[in-house]
Amino acid sequence: MRIVISIAAMQRQARQWQRAGKRIGFVPTMGYLHAGHLSLVKRARQAVGKSGIVVTSIYVNPTQFGPKEDFPRYPRDLRRDLKLCREAGVDVVFTPSDKEMYPQVGSSRCDDRTAQRAVPTQFSTYIVEEKLSKVMEGASRPTHFRGVTTVVAKLFNIVLPDVAVFGAKDWQQATIIKHMVADLNFPVKIIVAPTLRERDGLAMSSRNKYLEGDLRRQATVLWRAIQAARFAIRKFPVPQHRLKAQLKQLIESEPDAKLDYVEFFNSETLVPVSTVRFQIHMALAVFVGKTRLIDNGRL
Ligand code: AMP
């Protein structure tokens, strides 16, 4: 497995593969890998075949964090990540520094910086999706998707993938990326792979590391809320406001859980529905202690 840290080297390598007719499958991540990430690697391998190339990027992107968010303490363990990638059959790990991705930052060290200071001051070109990114995560985290679409576009220009795999765990993100690719004609096929869960239903996430003591148990309330919604609509459609009130009560019956939002919407357009029925998509964000968790599912 090759580890690449320079953009120029990654692009050179990708062009060589293109010339050799090899298909490139790409899995962008922020590292601290878990089985959910590795399932995307497996899906990418499936898509490009044995003769294809699987590239995983590990990069905690400062521009997608708000100034008061967890960028400085986001979990990192590159040595462990590289071992997991090697075992999963990744061909290349692209793990650039902040200085490489946003040269104007001036430093690759991001451990003790605030997210705001880590965001480059001279970097001035962003990709902004103007519709789907306004709701849910975008409403709670106003500059988040601008950072996501910008870094994903940069990574696509660096890795030159034929296919890229994203997790359904971040449903809105995957939907926005699909739209970006269609709107801006990136020659990349987007695959959305299912959410991997712990045995008790908690969606796997690097941020689960923050859940100490009883918070880990309380965090299963997101999954329980999705199941409760499925149960509530099993016979008849239910008005969204009634289901929201019911789920808020369920969630906040946990002592340290606070609902940020729960929404019911069309899975492709993200347009909210007034009546919740079978096959409507649900997404929610919940603070469990200080940790903000998200989950979603089709009802
Ligand atoms: P992250 O490292 O959190 O930015 O996630 C990198 C990719 O892994 C994104 O496409 C996520 O949607 C995906 N992902 C994260 N958690 C899971 C999970 N539990 N199951 C499947 N995919 C996931």
mmCIF file with all atom_site columns, N, CA and C and ligand atoms in Angstrom, residues 27-31 33-37 39-40 64 74 165-171 173 193-197 203-207, ligand 1:
data_model
loop_
_atom_site.group_PDB
_atom_site.id
_atom_site.type_symbol
_atom_site.label_atom_id
_atom_site.label_alt_id
_atom_site.label_comp_id
_atom_site.label_asym_id
_atom_site.label_entity_id
_atom_site.label_seq_id
_atom_site.pdbx_PDB_ins_code
_atom_site.Cartn_x
_atom_site.Cartn_y
_atom_site.Cartn_z
_atom_site.occupancy
_atom_site.B_iso_or_equiv
_atom_site.pdbx_formal_charge
_atom_site.auth_seq_id
_atom_site.auth_comp_id
_atom_site.auth_asym_id
_atom_site.auth_atom_id
_atom_site.pdbx_PDB_model_num
ATOM   1   N N   . VAL A 1 27  ? -12.621 6.519  -1.719 1.00 0.00 ? 27  VAL A N   1
ATOM   2   C CA  . VAL A 1 27  ? -13.390 6.627  -0.468 1.00 0.00 ? 27  VAL A CA  1
ATOM   3   C C   . VAL A 1 27  ? -12.812 7.762  0.370  1.00 0.00 ? 27  VAL A C   1
ATOM   4   N N   . PRO A 1 28  ? -13.451 8.925  0.368  1.00 0.00 ? 28  PRO A N   1
ATOM   5   C CA  . PRO A 1 28  ? -12.956 10.025 1.203  1.00 0.00 ? 28  PRO A CA  1
ATOM   6   C C   . PRO A 1 28  ? -13.379 9.843  2.662  1.00 0.00 ? 28  PRO A C   1
ATOM   7   N N   . THR A 1 29  ? -12.448 10.047 3.597  1.00 0.00 ? 29  THR A N   1
ATOM   8   C CA  . THR A 1 29  ? -12.774 9.932  5.019  1.00 0.00 ? 29  THR A CA  1
ATOM   9   C C   . THR A 1 29  ? -12.010 10.986 5.818  1.00 0.00 ? 29  THR A C   1
ATOM   10  N N   . MET A 1 30  ? -12.435 11.138 7.067  1.00 0.00 ? 30  MET A N   1
ATOM   11  C CA  . MET A 1 30  ? -11.681 11.983 7.996  1.00 0.00 ? 30  MET A CA  1
ATOM   12  C C   . MET A 1 30  ? -10.871 11.118 8.957  1.00 0.00 ? 30  MET A C   1
ATOM   13  N N   . GLY A 1 31  ? -10.724 9.832  8.636  1.00 0.00 ? 31  GLY A N   1
ATOM   14  C CA  . GLY A 1 31  ? -9.891  8.959  9.457  1.00 0.00 ? 31  GLY A CA  1
ATOM   15  C C   . GLY A 1 31  ? -10.573 8.497  10.731 1.00 0.00 ? 31  GLY A C   1
ATOM   16  N N   . LEU A 1 33  ? -10.764 5.361  11.540 1.00 0.00 ? 33  LEU A N   1
ATOM   17  C CA  . LEU A 1 33  ? -11.615 4.468  10.758 1.00 0.00 ? 33  LEU A CA  1
ATOM   18  C C   . LEU A 1 33  ? -12.314 3.407  11.603 1.00 0.00 ? 33  LEU A C   1
ATOM   19  N N   . HIS A 1 34  ? -13.516 3.058  11.166 1.00 0.00 ? 34  HIS A N   1
ATOM   20  C CA  . HIS A 1 34  ? -14.292 1.979  11.791 1.00 0.00 ? 34  HIS A CA  1
ATOM   21  C C   . HIS A 1 34  ? -14.855 1.094  10.677 1.00 0.00 ? 34  HIS A C   1
ATOM   22  N N   . ALA A 1 35  ? -15.609 0.081  11.077 1.00 0.00 ? 35  ALA A N   1
ATOM   23  C CA  . ALA A 1 35  ? -16.103 -0.888 10.095 1.00 0.00 ? 35  ALA A CA  1
ATOM   24  C C   . ALA A 1 35  ? -16.985 -0.241 9.024  1.00 0.00 ? 35  ALA A C   1
ATOM   25  N N   . GLY A 1 36  ? -17.660 0.870  9.372  1.00 0.00 ? 36  GLY A N   1
ATOM   26  C CA  . GLY A 1 36  ? -18.473 1.587  8.381  1.00 0.00 ? 36  GLY A CA  1
ATOM   27  C C   . GLY A 1 36  ? -17.603 2.090  7.227  1.00 0.00 ? 36  GLY A C   1
ATOM   28  N N   . HIS A 1 37  ? -16.490 2.725  7.566  1.00 0.00 ? 37  HIS A N   1
ATOM   29  C CA  . HIS A 1 37  ? -15.558 3.188  6.535  1.00 0.00 ? 37  HIS A CA  1
ATOM   30  C C   . HIS A 1 37  ? -15.065 2.006  5.689  1.00 0.00 ? 37  HIS A C   1
ATOM   31  N N   . SER A 1 39  ? -16.428 -0.775 5.081  1.00 0.00 ? 39  SER A N   1
ATOM   32  C CA  . SER A 1 39  ? -17.454 -1.312 4.178  1.00 0.00 ? 39  SER A CA  1
ATOM   33  C C   . SER A 1 39  ? -17.508 -0.487 2.883  1.00 0.00 ? 39  SER A C   1
ATOM   34  N N   . LEU A 1 40  ? -17.167 0.798  2.978  1.00 0.00 ? 40  LEU A N   1
ATOM   35  C CA  . LEU A 1 40  ? -17.117 1.636  1.763  1.00 0.00 ? 40  LEU A CA  1
ATOM   36  C C   . LEU A 1 40  ? -15.925 1.229  0.892  1.00 0.00 ? 40  LEU A C   1
ATOM   37  N N   . GLN A 1 64  ? -14.881 22.404 6.998  1.00 0.00 ? 64  GLN A N   1
ATOM   38  C CA  . GLN A 1 64  ? -16.254 21.934 7.216  1.00 0.00 ? 64  GLN A CA  1
ATOM   39  C C   . GLN A 1 64  ? -16.663 21.977 8.693  1.00 0.00 ? 64  GLN A C   1
ATOM   40  N N   . TYR A 1 74  ? -11.037 16.430 17.206 1.00 0.00 ? 74  TYR A N   1
ATOM   41  C CA  . TYR A 1 74  ? -11.545 15.317 16.400 1.00 0.00 ? 74  TYR A CA  1
ATOM   42  C C   . TYR A 1 74  ? -10.548 14.153 16.496 1.00 0.00 ? 74  TYR A C   1
ATOM   43  N N   . VAL A 1 165 ? -17.319 6.419  -3.253 1.00 0.00 ? 165 VAL A N   1
ATOM   44  C CA  . VAL A 1 165 ? -18.320 5.796  -2.388 1.00 0.00 ? 165 VAL A CA  1
ATOM   45  C C   . VAL A 1 165 ? -18.524 6.638  -1.135 1.00 0.00 ? 165 VAL A C   1
ATOM   46  N N   . PHE A 1 166 ? -19.789 6.939  -0.861 1.00 0.00 ? 166 PHE A N   1
ATOM   47  C CA  . PHE A 1 166 ? -20.159 7.703  0.335  1.00 0.00 ? 166 PHE A CA  1
ATOM   48  C C   . PHE A 1 166 ? -21.130 6.870  1.162  1.00 0.00 ? 166 PHE A C   1
ATOM   49  N N   . GLY A 1 167 ? -21.208 7.158  2.461  1.00 0.00 ? 167 GLY A N   1
ATOM   50  C CA  . GLY A 1 167 ? -22.071 6.390  3.343  1.00 0.00 ? 167 GLY A CA  1
ATOM   51  C C   . GLY A 1 167 ? -23.457 7.009  3.467  1.00 0.00 ? 167 GLY A C   1
ATOM   52  N N   . ALA A 1 168 ? -24.459 6.139  3.533  1.00 0.00 ? 168 ALA A N   1
ATOM   53  C CA  . ALA A 1 168 ? -25.835 6.599  3.765  1.00 0.00 ? 168 ALA A CA  1
ATOM   54  C C   . ALA A 1 168 ? -25.975 7.218  5.152  1.00 0.00 ? 168 ALA A C   1
ATOM   55  N N   . LYS A 1 169 ? -25.033 6.930  6.050  1.00 0.00 ? 169 LYS A N   1
ATOM   56  C CA  . LYS A 1 169 ? -25.020 7.527  7.385  1.00 0.00 ? 169 LYS A CA  1
ATOM   57  C C   . LYS A 1 169 ? -25.175 9.050  7.310  1.00 0.00 ? 169 LYS A C   1
ATOM   58  N N   . ASP A 1 170 ? -24.498 9.644  6.313  1.00 0.00 ? 170 ASP A N   1
ATOM   59  C CA  . ASP A 1 170 ? -24.585 11.095 6.103  1.00 0.00 ? 170 ASP A CA  1
ATOM   60  C C   . ASP A 1 170 ? -25.442 11.322 4.853  1.00 0.00 ? 170 ASP A C   1
ATOM   61  N N   . TRP A 1 171 ? -26.739 11.080 5.013  1.00 0.00 ? 171 TRP A N   1
ATOM   62  C CA  . TRP A 1 171 ? -27.649 11.031 3.867  1.00 0.00 ? 171 TRP A CA  1
ATOM   63  C C   . TRP A 1 171 ? -27.677 12.357 3.113  1.00 0.00 ? 171 TRP A C   1
ATOM   64  N N   . GLN A 1 173 ? -25.435 14.729 3.092  1.00 0.00 ? 173 GLN A N   1
ATOM   65  C CA  . GLN A 1 173 ? -24.130 14.916 2.448  1.00 0.00 ? 173 GLN A CA  1
ATOM   66  C C   . GLN A 1 173 ? -24.055 14.164 1.119  1.00 0.00 ? 173 GLN A C   1
ATOM   67  N N   . ALA A 1 193 ? -23.467 3.769  0.023  1.00 0.00 ? 193 ALA A N   1
ATOM   68  C CA  . ALA A 1 193 ? -23.463 2.443  0.665  1.00 0.00 ? 193 ALA A CA  1
ATOM   69  C C   . ALA A 1 193 ? -24.167 2.519  2.028  1.00 0.00 ? 193 ALA A C   1
ATOM   70  N N   . PRO A 1 194 ? -24.782 1.399  2.441  1.00 0.00 ? 194 PRO A N   1
ATOM   71  C CA  . PRO A 1 194 ? -25.612 1.415  3.652  1.00 0.00 ? 194 PRO A CA  1
ATOM   72  C C   . PRO A 1 194 ? -24.855 1.745  4.950  1.00 0.00 ? 194 PRO A C   1
ATOM   73  N N   . THR A 1 195 ? -25.596 2.208  5.929  1.00 0.00 ? 195 THR A N   1
ATOM   74  C CA  . THR A 1 195 ? -25.046 2.559  7.245  1.00 0.00 ? 195 THR A CA  1
ATOM   75  C C   . THR A 1 195 ? -24.722 1.298  8.037  1.00 0.00 ? 195 THR A C   1
ATOM   76  N N   . LEU A 1 196 ? -23.495 1.210  8.536  1.00 0.00 ? 196 LEU A N   1
ATOM   77  C CA  . LEU A 1 196 ? -23.164 0.099  9.431  1.00 0.00 ? 196 LEU A CA  1
ATOM   78  C C   . LEU A 1 196 ? -23.420 0.509  10.873 1.00 0.00 ? 196 LEU A C   1
ATOM   79  N N   . ARG A 1 197 ? -23.973 -0.420 11.641 1.00 0.00 ? 197 ARG A N   1
ATOM   80  C CA  . ARG A 1 197 ? -24.391 -0.129 13.016 1.00 0.00 ? 197 ARG A CA  1
ATOM   81  C C   . ARG A 1 197 ? -23.712 -1.069 14.005 1.00 0.00 ? 197 ARG A C   1
ATOM   82  N N   . ALA A 1 203 ? -25.421 3.906  15.076 1.00 0.00 ? 203 ALA A N   1
ATOM   83  C CA  . ALA A 1 203 ? -24.665 4.012  13.830 1.00 0.00 ? 203 ALA A CA  1
ATOM   84  C C   . ALA A 1 203 ? -23.193 4.218  14.154 1.00 0.00 ? 203 ALA A C   1
ATOM   85  N N   . MET A 1 204 ? -22.316 3.468  13.479 1.00 0.00 ? 204 MET A N   1
ATOM   86  C CA  . MET A 1 204 ? -20.877 3.636  13.714 1.00 0.00 ? 204 MET A CA  1
ATOM   87  C C   . MET A 1 204 ? -20.461 5.038  13.318 1.00 0.00 ? 204 MET A C   1
ATOM   88  N N   . SER A 1 205 ? -19.607 5.637  14.132 1.00 0.00 ? 205 SER A N   1
ATOM   89  C CA  . SER A 1 205 ? -19.132 6.994  13.869 1.00 0.00 ? 205 SER A CA  1
ATOM   90  C C   . SER A 1 205 ? -17.838 7.210  14.642 1.00 0.00 ? 205 SER A C   1
ATOM   91  N N   . SER A 1 206 ? -16.927 7.958  14.052 1.00 0.00 ? 206 SER A N   1
ATOM   92  C CA  . SER A 1 206 ? -15.677 8.278  14.753 1.00 0.00 ? 206 SER A CA  1
ATOM   93  C C   . SER A 1 206 ? -15.993 9.029  16.038 1.00 0.00 ? 206 SER A C   1
ATOM   94  N N   . ARG A 1 207 ? -17.072 9.804  16.036 1.00 0.00 ? 207 ARG A N   1
ATOM   95  C CA  . ARG A 1 207 ? -17.435 10.608 17.213 1.00 0.00 ? 207 ARG A CA  1
ATOM   96  C C   . ARG A 1 207 ? -17.992 9.760  18.362 1.00 0.00 ? 207 ARG A C   1
HETATM 97  P P1  . AMP B 2 .   ? -16.219 10.578 7.942  1.00 0.00 ? 1   AMP B P1  1
HETATM 98  O O1  . AMP B 2 .   ? -14.867 10.001 8.193  1.00 0.00 ? 1   AMP B O1  1
HETATM 99  O O2  . AMP B 2 .   ? -17.106 10.604 9.141  1.00 0.00 ? 1   AMP B O2  1
HETATM 100 O O3  . AMP B 2 .   ? -16.184 11.877 7.191  1.00 0.00 ? 1   AMP B O3  1
HETATM 101 O O4  . AMP B 2 .   ? -16.947 9.557  6.956  1.00 0.00 ? 1   AMP B O4  1
HETATM 102 C C1  . AMP B 2 .   ? -16.361 9.178  5.738  1.00 0.00 ? 1   AMP B C1  1
HETATM 103 C C2  . AMP B 2 .   ? -17.367 8.390  4.940  1.00 0.00 ? 1   AMP B C2  1
HETATM 104 O O5  . AMP B 2 .   ? -17.775 7.251  5.687  1.00 0.00 ? 1   AMP B O5  1
HETATM 105 C C3  . AMP B 2 .   ? -18.647 9.196  4.644  1.00 0.00 ? 1   AMP B C3  1
HETATM 106 O O6  . AMP B 2 .   ? -19.078 8.899  3.327  1.00 0.00 ? 1   AMP B O6  1
HETATM 107 C C4  . AMP B 2 .   ? -19.603 8.662  5.670  1.00 0.00 ? 1   AMP B C4  1
HETATM 108 O O7  . AMP B 2 .   ? -20.951 8.764  5.281  1.00 0.00 ? 1   AMP B O7  1
HETATM 109 C C5  . AMP B 2 .   ? -19.172 7.213  5.751  1.00 0.00 ? 1   AMP B C5  1
HETATM 110 N N1  . AMP B 2 .   ? -19.616 6.608  7.019  1.00 0.00 ? 1   AMP B N1  1
HETATM 111 C C6  . AMP B 2 .   ? -19.464 7.111  8.257  1.00 0.00 ? 1   AMP B C6  1
HETATM 112 N N2  . AMP B 2 .   ? -20.043 6.304  9.172  1.00 0.00 ? 1   AMP B N2  1
HETATM 113 C C7  . AMP B 2 .   ? -20.584 5.271  8.487  1.00 0.00 ? 1   AMP B C7  1
HETATM 114 C C8  . AMP B 2 .   ? -21.327 4.096  8.858  1.00 0.00 ? 1   AMP B C8  1
HETATM 115 N N3  . AMP B 2 .   ? -21.648 3.851  10.122 1.00 0.00 ? 1   AMP B N3  1
HETATM 116 N N4  . AMP B 2 .   ? -21.721 3.259  7.881  1.00 0.00 ? 1   AMP B N4  1
HETATM 117 C C9  . AMP B 2 .   ? -21.401 3.518  6.576  1.00 0.00 ? 1   AMP B C9  1
HETATM 118 N N5  . AMP B 2 .   ? -20.714 4.591  6.163  1.00 0.00 ? 1   AMP B N5  1
HETATM 119 C C10 . AMP B 2 .   ? -20.309 5.463  7.104  1.00 0.00 ? 1   AMP B C10 1
#
